[in-house]
Amino acid sequence: MDTIRSWLARREKESVYHRLLKELSLEDHATMKNWIRLDKDQYHKLLQLVTPLIAKDTRRRKAVTAGERLTLTLRYLATGESHASLGCQFRISHNLISSIIPSVCRAIYQVLKQQFLRFPTNQSEWQEVANDYFTQWNFPMCIGALDGKRVLISKPPRSGSEYYDYKGHFTLIVMALVDANCNFMYVDVGASGRASDSGVWDRCGLKDALEKARLNIPPVASLPFSNRQCPCHCW
């Protein structure tokens, strides 16, 4: 036990954050971007944004810094490495890693959602989306392209065939709505792989809001160069 404690205690001198990342940020920006999928400026900007939400302090021991927390999480998101592997690299216990990653992901979402996941809230904003689809893709009255994507996962313990899909893989389903520039406007994550795209859509909050007319989408209007009336819709 003493050996384990001393190994972890050398985190501030020997971990990849305190050694490798600092070297890469000074000497090799291309490798740094490949390692955490962000360039130096992007990394420091994101760190500045999330630090108020993830920084911890304690009088009993030296807290894992916001930089360590963010870097560990970015590495996990980039590679899907196991907590055991990340623990060896960052010299952080597995138990702490299991709480760091979800909390940092929540913080990233909070600070970036308004910029990168903007859902239209009024008719004017929806009309902008429709105008872009018509201008760029010659697709009138379209307020979003909707599709599902299956993401491979390791089978969760005691899940049986819940996540087993028709292709023979264990997956989660991501349902997303994008604008004409492929920017995400809405994302629904977490349906099990055994479900179909249509089944996920039937239970999706976006479909319910559309059917109950809660989205403030533009009213029925004439198609371009025609008198035919058509509603705006997701496709």
PDB file of C-alpha atoms in Angstrom:
ATOM      1  CA  MET A   1       0.000   0.000   0.000  1.00  0.00           C
ATOM      2  CA  ASP A   2       2.875   2.391   0.812  1.00  0.00           C
ATOM      3  CA  THR A   3       4.372   1.669  -2.614  1.00  0.00           C
ATOM      4  CA  ILE A   4       1.087   2.539  -4.293  1.00  0.00           C
ATOM      5  CA  ARG A   5       0.755   5.751  -2.308  1.00  0.00           C
ATOM      6  CA  SER A   6       4.286   6.871  -3.127  1.00  0.00           C
ATOM      7  CA  TRP A   7       3.773   6.098  -6.809  1.00  0.00           C
ATOM      8  CA  LEU A   8       0.656   8.262  -6.952  1.00  0.00           C
ATOM      9  CA  ALA A   9       2.286  10.940  -4.817  1.00  0.00           C
ATOM     10  CA  ARG A  10       4.840  11.627  -7.541  1.00  0.00           C
ATOM     11  CA  ARG A  11       2.057  12.861  -9.833  1.00  0.00           C
ATOM     12  CA  GLU A  12       3.204  16.481  -9.860  1.00  0.00           C
ATOM     13  CA  LYS A  13       6.654  15.541 -11.138  1.00  0.00           C
ATOM     14  CA  GLU A  14       6.197  12.390 -13.196  1.00  0.00           C
ATOM     15  CA  SER A  15       2.705  12.317 -14.764  1.00  0.00           C
ATOM     16  CA  VAL A  16       2.173  12.829 -18.489  1.00  0.00           C
ATOM     17  CA  TYR A  17       0.425  16.096 -17.737  1.00  0.00           C
ATOM     18  CA  HIS A  18       3.342  17.596 -15.843  1.00  0.00           C
ATOM     19  CA  ARG A  19       6.020  16.224 -18.184  1.00  0.00           C
ATOM     20  CA  LEU A  20       4.803  15.272 -21.662  1.00  0.00           C
ATOM     21  CA  LEU A  21       2.067  17.864 -22.161  1.00  0.00           C
ATOM     22  CA  LYS A  22       4.289  20.728 -21.082  1.00  0.00           C
ATOM     23  CA  GLU A  23       7.037  19.557 -23.438  1.00  0.00           C
ATOM     24  CA  LEU A  24       4.622  19.214 -26.350  1.00  0.00           C
ATOM     25  CA  SER A  25       3.094  22.643 -25.743  1.00  0.00           C
ATOM     26  CA  LEU A  26       6.569  24.166 -26.048  1.00  0.00           C
ATOM     27  CA  GLU A  27       8.201  21.956 -28.672  1.00  0.00           C
ATOM     28  CA  ASP A  28       5.719  20.027 -30.831  1.00  0.00           C
ATOM     29  CA  HIS A  29       2.283  21.545 -31.384  1.00  0.00           C
ATOM     30  CA  ALA A  30       1.319  18.994 -34.057  1.00  0.00           C
ATOM     31  CA  THR A  31       1.844  16.070 -31.696  1.00  0.00           C
ATOM     32  CA  MET A  32       0.017  17.920 -28.927  1.00  0.00           C
ATOM     33  CA  LYS A  33      -3.018  18.315 -31.183  1.00  0.00           C
ATOM     34  CA  ASN A  34      -2.883  14.646 -32.135  1.00  0.00           C
ATOM     35  CA  TRP A  35      -2.645  13.665 -28.476  1.00  0.00           C
ATOM     36  CA  ILE A  36      -5.623  15.642 -27.135  1.00  0.00           C
ATOM     37  CA  ARG A  37      -7.314  16.599 -30.460  1.00  0.00           C
ATOM     38  CA  LEU A  38      -7.020  20.328 -29.707  1.00  0.00           C
ATOM     39  CA  ASP A  39      -4.303  22.766 -30.687  1.00  0.00           C
ATOM     40  CA  LYS A  40      -2.523  24.827 -28.044  1.00  0.00           C
ATOM     41  CA  ASP A  41      -4.782  27.879 -28.343  1.00  0.00           C
ATOM     42  CA  GLN A  42      -7.987  25.801 -28.346  1.00  0.00           C
ATOM     43  CA  TYR A  43      -6.813  23.868 -25.307  1.00  0.00           C
ATOM     44  CA  HIS A  44      -6.002  26.957 -23.255  1.00  0.00           C
ATOM     45  CA  LYS A  45      -9.258  28.641 -24.261  1.00  0.00           C
ATOM     46  CA  LEU A  46     -11.293  25.614 -23.195  1.00  0.00           C
ATOM     47  CA  LEU A  47      -9.315  25.336 -19.964  1.00  0.00           C
ATOM     48  CA  GLN A  48     -10.067  28.971 -19.192  1.00  0.00           C
ATOM     49  CA  LEU A  49     -13.779  28.376 -19.738  1.00  0.00           C
ATOM     50  CA  VAL A  50     -14.145  25.207 -17.666  1.00  0.00           C
ATOM     51  CA  THR A  51     -11.771  25.989 -14.791  1.00  0.00           C
ATOM     52  CA  PRO A  52     -14.417  27.753 -12.641  1.00  0.00           C
ATOM     53  CA  LEU A  53     -16.602  24.638 -12.919  1.00  0.00           C
ATOM     54  CA  ILE A  54     -14.002  21.909 -12.370  1.00  0.00           C
ATOM     55  CA  ALA A  55     -11.295  23.391 -10.138  1.00  0.00           C
ATOM     56  CA  LYS A  56     -11.110  21.704  -6.731  1.00  0.00           C
ATOM     57  CA  ASP A  57      -9.270  22.628  -3.579  1.00  0.00           C
ATOM     58  CA  THR A  58      -8.717  20.816  -0.327  1.00  0.00           C
ATOM     59  CA  ARG A  59      -6.610  21.413   2.749  1.00  0.00           C
ATOM     60  CA  ARG A  60      -5.907  17.729   3.272  1.00  0.00           C
ATOM     61  CA  ARG A  61      -3.936  17.104   0.085  1.00  0.00           C
ATOM     62  CA  LYS A  62      -2.859  18.690  -3.158  1.00  0.00           C
ATOM     63  CA  ALA A  63      -5.916  18.689  -5.403  1.00  0.00           C
ATOM     64  CA  VAL A  64      -5.844  17.432  -8.980  1.00  0.00           C
ATOM     65  CA  THR A  65      -5.701  20.647 -10.990  1.00  0.00           C
ATOM     66  CA  ALA A  66      -8.244  21.812 -13.542  1.00  0.00           C
ATOM     67  CA  GLY A  67      -5.607  21.335 -16.244  1.00  0.00           C
ATOM     68  CA  GLU A  68      -5.047  17.716 -15.239  1.00  0.00           C
ATOM     69  CA  ARG A  69      -8.782  17.058 -15.127  1.00  0.00           C
ATOM     70  CA  LEU A  70      -9.384  18.551 -18.566  1.00  0.00           C
ATOM     71  CA  THR A  71      -6.368  16.871 -20.180  1.00  0.00           C
ATOM     72  CA  LEU A  72      -7.281  13.465 -18.777  1.00  0.00           C
ATOM     73  CA  THR A  73     -10.842  13.842 -20.043  1.00  0.00           C
ATOM     74  CA  LEU A  74      -9.740  14.989 -23.502  1.00  0.00           C
ATOM     75  CA  ARG A  75      -7.401  12.010 -23.717  1.00  0.00           C
ATOM     76  CA  TYR A  76     -10.249   9.693 -22.750  1.00  0.00           C
ATOM     77  CA  LEU A  77     -12.597  11.231 -25.325  1.00  0.00           C
ATOM     78  CA  ALA A  78      -9.900  11.025 -28.010  1.00  0.00           C
ATOM     79  CA  THR A  79      -8.943   7.400 -27.426  1.00  0.00           C
ATOM     80  CA  GLY A  80     -11.462   5.634 -25.205  1.00  0.00           C
ATOM     81  CA  GLU A  81      -8.567   4.378 -23.088  1.00  0.00           C
ATOM     82  CA  SER A  82      -9.417   2.443 -19.954  1.00  0.00           C
ATOM     83  CA  HIS A  83      -9.365   4.114 -16.564  1.00  0.00           C
ATOM     84  CA  ALA A  84      -6.524   1.779 -15.608  1.00  0.00           C
ATOM     85  CA  SER A  85      -4.404   3.005 -18.518  1.00  0.00           C
ATOM     86  CA  LEU A  86      -5.197   6.648 -17.825  1.00  0.00           C
ATOM     87  CA  GLY A  87      -4.481   6.127 -14.137  1.00  0.00           C
ATOM     88  CA  CYS A  88      -0.966   4.923 -14.934  1.00  0.00           C
ATOM     89  CA  GLN A  89      -0.296   7.854 -17.250  1.00  0.00           C
ATOM     90  CA  PHE A  90      -1.721  10.617 -15.077  1.00  0.00           C
ATOM     91  CA  ARG A  91      -0.940   8.968 -11.708  1.00  0.00           C
ATOM     92  CA  ILE A  92      -4.504   9.416 -10.528  1.00  0.00           C
ATOM     93  CA  SER A  93      -6.564   6.710  -8.830  1.00  0.00           C
ATOM     94  CA  HIS A  94      -9.203   4.838 -10.814  1.00  0.00           C
ATOM     95  CA  ASN A  95     -11.940   5.908  -8.409  1.00  0.00           C
ATOM     96  CA  LEU A  96     -11.123   9.571  -8.879  1.00  0.00           C
ATOM     97  CA  ILE A  97     -10.928   9.206 -12.657  1.00  0.00           C
ATOM     98  CA  SER A  98     -14.441   7.745 -12.678  1.00  0.00           C
ATOM     99  CA  SER A  99     -15.751  10.991 -11.174  1.00  0.00           C
ATOM    100  CA  ILE A 100     -13.455  13.391 -13.047  1.00  0.00           C
ATOM    101  CA  ILE A 101     -14.504  12.409 -16.571  1.00  0.00           C
ATOM    102  CA  PRO A 102     -18.304  12.872 -16.155  1.00  0.00           C
ATOM    103  CA  SER A 103     -17.886  16.149 -14.272  1.00  0.00           C
ATOM    104  CA  VAL A 104     -15.551  17.607 -16.900  1.00  0.00           C
ATOM    105  CA  CYS A 105     -17.851  16.470 -19.718  1.00  0.00           C
ATOM    106  CA  ARG A 106     -20.748  18.256 -18.025  1.00  0.00           C
ATOM    107  CA  ALA A 107     -18.621  21.388 -17.679  1.00  0.00           C
ATOM    108  CA  ILE A 108     -17.594  21.302 -21.354  1.00  0.00           C
ATOM    109  CA  TYR A 109     -21.235  21.010 -22.337  1.00  0.00           C
ATOM    110  CA  GLN A 110     -22.246  23.909 -20.103  1.00  0.00           C
ATOM    111  CA  VAL A 111     -19.633  26.322 -21.457  1.00  0.00           C
ATOM    112  CA  LEU A 112     -19.925  25.393 -25.135  1.00  0.00           C
ATOM    113  CA  LYS A 113     -23.581  24.532 -25.680  1.00  0.00           C
ATOM    114  CA  GLN A 114     -24.706  28.054 -26.577  1.00  0.00           C
ATOM    115  CA  GLN A 115     -22.008  28.357 -29.223  1.00  0.00           C
ATOM    116  CA  PHE A 116     -21.978  24.875 -30.721  1.00  0.00           C
ATOM    117  CA  LEU A 117     -25.412  23.395 -29.990  1.00  0.00           C
ATOM    118  CA  ARG A 118     -27.796  26.225 -30.731  1.00  0.00           C
ATOM    119  CA  PHE A 119     -31.412  25.170 -31.077  1.00  0.00           C
ATOM    120  CA  PRO A 120     -33.688  27.686 -32.852  1.00  0.00           C
ATOM    121  CA  THR A 121     -36.196  29.236 -30.476  1.00  0.00           C
ATOM    122  CA  ASN A 122     -38.399  31.363 -32.734  1.00  0.00           C
ATOM    123  CA  GLN A 123     -39.771  31.537 -36.272  1.00  0.00           C
ATOM    124  CA  SER A 124     -37.046  33.900 -37.448  1.00  0.00           C
ATOM    125  CA  GLU A 125     -34.257  31.513 -36.430  1.00  0.00           C
ATOM    126  CA  TRP A 126     -36.019  28.533 -38.009  1.00  0.00           C
ATOM    127  CA  GLN A 127     -36.537  30.557 -41.184  1.00  0.00           C
ATOM    128  CA  GLU A 128     -32.793  31.233 -41.328  1.00  0.00           C
ATOM    129  CA  VAL A 129     -32.186  27.481 -41.274  1.00  0.00           C
ATOM    130  CA  ALA A 130     -34.750  26.935 -44.045  1.00  0.00           C
ATOM    131  CA  ASN A 131     -33.263  29.740 -46.149  1.00  0.00           C
ATOM    132  CA  ASP A 132     -29.785  28.214 -45.856  1.00  0.00           C
ATOM    133  CA  TYR A 133     -31.056  24.803 -46.979  1.00  0.00           C
ATOM    134  CA  PHE A 134     -32.704  26.349 -50.016  1.00  0.00           C
ATOM    135  CA  THR A 135     -29.741  28.572 -50.910  1.00  0.00           C
ATOM    136  CA  GLN A 136     -27.047  25.947 -50.418  1.00  0.00           C
ATOM    137  CA  TRP A 137     -28.828  22.705 -51.273  1.00  0.00           C
ATOM    138  CA  ASN A 138     -31.859  23.787 -53.324  1.00  0.00           C
ATOM    139  CA  PHE A 139     -34.054  22.142 -50.677  1.00  0.00           C
ATOM    140  CA  PRO A 140     -37.021  24.373 -49.766  1.00  0.00           C
ATOM    141  CA  MET A 141     -38.939  24.351 -46.473  1.00  0.00           C
ATOM    142  CA  CYS A 142     -36.321  22.177 -44.758  1.00  0.00           C
ATOM    143  CA  ILE A 143     -35.532  23.094 -41.155  1.00  0.00           C
ATOM    144  CA  GLY A 144     -33.023  20.333 -40.461  1.00  0.00           C
ATOM    145  CA  ALA A 145     -31.496  17.032 -41.548  1.00  0.00           C
ATOM    146  CA  LEU A 146     -32.137  14.254 -39.038  1.00  0.00           C
ATOM    147  CA  ASP A 147     -30.346  10.930 -38.744  1.00  0.00           C
ATOM    148  CA  GLY A 148     -29.204   8.313 -36.283  1.00  0.00           C
ATOM    149  CA  LYS A 149     -25.688   6.982 -35.749  1.00  0.00           C
ATOM    150  CA  ARG A 150     -24.667   3.844 -33.890  1.00  0.00           C
ATOM    151  CA  VAL A 151     -21.638   4.256 -31.636  1.00  0.00           C
ATOM    152  CA  LEU A 152     -19.691   1.139 -30.679  1.00  0.00           C
ATOM    153  CA  ILE A 153     -19.400   0.462 -26.942  1.00  0.00           C
ATOM    154  CA  SER A 154     -18.176  -2.323 -24.688  1.00  0.00           C
ATOM    155  CA  LYS A 155     -21.024  -4.458 -23.460  1.00  0.00           C
ATOM    156  CA  PRO A 156     -22.210  -3.079 -20.097  1.00  0.00           C
ATOM    157  CA  PRO A 157     -22.209  -5.663 -17.282  1.00  0.00           C
ATOM    158  CA  ARG A 158     -25.422  -7.671 -16.907  1.00  0.00           C
ATOM    159  CA  SER A 159     -27.044  -5.936 -19.899  1.00  0.00           C
ATOM    160  CA  GLY A 160     -27.907  -9.099 -21.825  1.00  0.00           C
ATOM    161  CA  SER A 161     -28.861  -8.236 -25.415  1.00  0.00           C
ATOM    162  CA  GLU A 162     -30.048  -4.696 -24.569  1.00  0.00           C
ATOM    163  CA  TYR A 163     -27.285  -2.997 -26.573  1.00  0.00           C
ATOM    164  CA  TYR A 164     -26.848  -5.708 -29.239  1.00  0.00           C
ATOM    165  CA  ASP A 165     -27.748  -4.333 -32.680  1.00  0.00           C
ATOM    166  CA  TYR A 166     -28.689  -5.891 -36.018  1.00  0.00           C
ATOM    167  CA  LYS A 167     -25.068  -5.708 -37.223  1.00  0.00           C
ATOM    168  CA  GLY A 168     -23.854  -7.854 -34.357  1.00  0.00           C
ATOM    169  CA  HIS A 169     -22.258  -5.062 -32.317  1.00  0.00           C
ATOM    170  CA  PHE A 170     -22.941  -3.476 -28.951  1.00  0.00           C
ATOM    171  CA  THR A 171     -23.931   0.136 -29.572  1.00  0.00           C
ATOM    172  CA  LEU A 172     -25.609   3.297 -28.353  1.00  0.00           C
ATOM    173  CA  ILE A 173     -27.683   5.371 -30.758  1.00  0.00           C
ATOM    174  CA  VAL A 174     -27.094   9.077 -31.302  1.00  0.00           C
ATOM    175  CA  MET A 175     -29.986  10.937 -32.960  1.00  0.00           C
ATOM    176  CA  ALA A 176     -28.974  14.351 -34.290  1.00  0.00           C
ATOM    177  CA  LEU A 177     -30.480  17.292 -36.168  1.00  0.00           C
ATOM    178  CA  VAL A 178     -28.132  19.512 -38.191  1.00  0.00           C
ATOM    179  CA  ASP A 179     -28.501  22.727 -40.165  1.00  0.00           C
ATOM    180  CA  ALA A 180     -27.422  23.343 -43.769  1.00  0.00           C
ATOM    181  CA  ASN A 181     -23.808  23.797 -42.659  1.00  0.00           C
ATOM    182  CA  CYS A 182     -23.783  20.497 -40.733  1.00  0.00           C
ATOM    183  CA  ASN A 183     -23.818  22.287 -37.379  1.00  0.00           C
ATOM    184  CA  PHE A 184     -25.579  20.334 -34.646  1.00  0.00           C
ATOM    185  CA  MET A 185     -28.812  21.891 -33.415  1.00  0.00           C
ATOM    186  CA  TYR A 186     -30.181  18.971 -31.388  1.00  0.00           C
ATOM    187  CA  VAL A 187     -28.711  15.712 -30.079  1.00  0.00           C
ATOM    188  CA  ASP A 188     -30.414  12.795 -28.338  1.00  0.00           C
ATOM    189  CA  VAL A 189     -27.908  10.277 -26.935  1.00  0.00           C
ATOM    190  CA  GLY A 190     -28.339   7.028 -25.090  1.00  0.00           C
ATOM    191  CA  ALA A 191     -30.891   4.775 -26.782  1.00  0.00           C
ATOM    192  CA  SER A 192     -29.729   1.154 -26.744  1.00  0.00           C
ATOM    193  CA  GLY A 193     -28.481  -0.490 -29.927  1.00  0.00           C
ATOM    194  CA  ARG A 194     -31.334  -2.982 -30.124  1.00  0.00           C
ATOM    195  CA  ALA A 195     -33.725  -0.129 -31.006  1.00  0.00           C
ATOM    196  CA  SER A 196     -34.337   1.000 -34.586  1.00  0.00           C
ATOM    197  CA  ASP A 197     -33.837   4.576 -35.765  1.00  0.00           C
ATOM    198  CA  SER A 198     -37.588   4.897 -36.249  1.00  0.00           C
ATOM    199  CA  GLY A 199     -38.207   3.550 -32.757  1.00  0.00           C
ATOM    200  CA  VAL A 200     -35.787   6.067 -31.261  1.00  0.00           C
ATOM    201  CA  TRP A 201     -37.482   8.859 -33.231  1.00  0.00           C
ATOM    202  CA  ASP A 202     -40.910   7.785 -31.984  1.00  0.00           C
ATOM    203  CA  ARG A 203     -39.710   8.266 -28.390  1.00  0.00           C
ATOM    204  CA  CYS A 204     -37.677  11.406 -29.102  1.00  0.00           C
ATOM    205  CA  GLY A 205     -38.535  14.670 -27.364  1.00  0.00           C
ATOM    206  CA  LEU A 206     -38.023  16.564 -30.622  1.00  0.00           C
ATOM    207  CA  LYS A 207     -40.752  14.574 -32.368  1.00  0.00           C
ATOM    208  CA  ASP A 208     -43.118  15.170 -29.474  1.00  0.00           C
ATOM    209  CA  ALA A 209     -42.414  18.918 -29.573  1.00  0.00           C
ATOM    210  CA  LEU A 210     -42.957  19.012 -33.351  1.00  0.00           C
ATOM    211  CA  GLU A 211     -46.254  17.167 -33.158  1.00  0.00           C
ATOM    212  CA  LYS A 212     -47.500  19.401 -30.334  1.00  0.00           C
ATOM    213  CA  ALA A 213     -46.432  22.579 -32.174  1.00  0.00           C
ATOM    214  CA  ARG A 214     -44.135  23.775 -29.397  1.00  0.00           C
ATOM    215  CA  LEU A 215     -41.136  24.745 -31.567  1.00  0.00           C
ATOM    216  CA  ASN A 216     -42.342  28.032 -33.069  1.00  0.00           C
ATOM    217  CA  ILE A 217     -41.552  26.900 -36.598  1.00  0.00           C
ATOM    218  CA  PRO A 218     -42.712  29.071 -39.530  1.00  0.00           C
ATOM    219  CA  PRO A 219     -46.278  28.553 -40.784  1.00  0.00           C
ATOM    220  CA  VAL A 220     -47.266  26.753 -43.976  1.00  0.00           C
ATOM    221  CA  ALA A 221     -46.086  28.710 -47.022  1.00  0.00           C
ATOM    222  CA  SER A 222     -45.890  28.425 -50.803  1.00  0.00           C
ATOM    223  CA  LEU A 223     -43.042  26.476 -52.348  1.00  0.00           C
ATOM    224  CA  PRO A 224     -40.640  28.568 -54.459  1.00  0.00           C
ATOM    225  CA  PHE A 225     -41.988  29.270 -57.963  1.00  0.00           C
ATOM    226  CA  SER A 226     -45.260  27.540 -57.061  1.00  0.00           C
ATOM    227  CA  ASN A 227     -48.624  28.141 -55.426  1.00  0.00           C
ATOM    228  CA  ARG A 228     -48.480  24.799 -53.661  1.00  0.00           C
ATOM    229  CA  GLN A 229     -48.609  25.127 -49.877  1.00  0.00           C
ATOM    230  CA  CYS A 230     -46.074  23.183 -47.845  1.00  0.00           C
ATOM    231  CA  PRO A 231     -45.100  23.062 -44.153  1.00  0.00           C
ATOM    232  CA  CYS A 232     -41.535  23.362 -42.916  1.00  0.00           C
ATOM    233  CA  HIS A 233     -40.179  19.997 -41.818  1.00  0.00           C
ATOM    234  CA  CYS A 234     -37.118  18.025 -40.716  1.00  0.00           C
ATOM    235  CA  TRP A 235     -35.887  15.415 -43.177  1.00  0.00           C
TER     236      TRP A 235
END
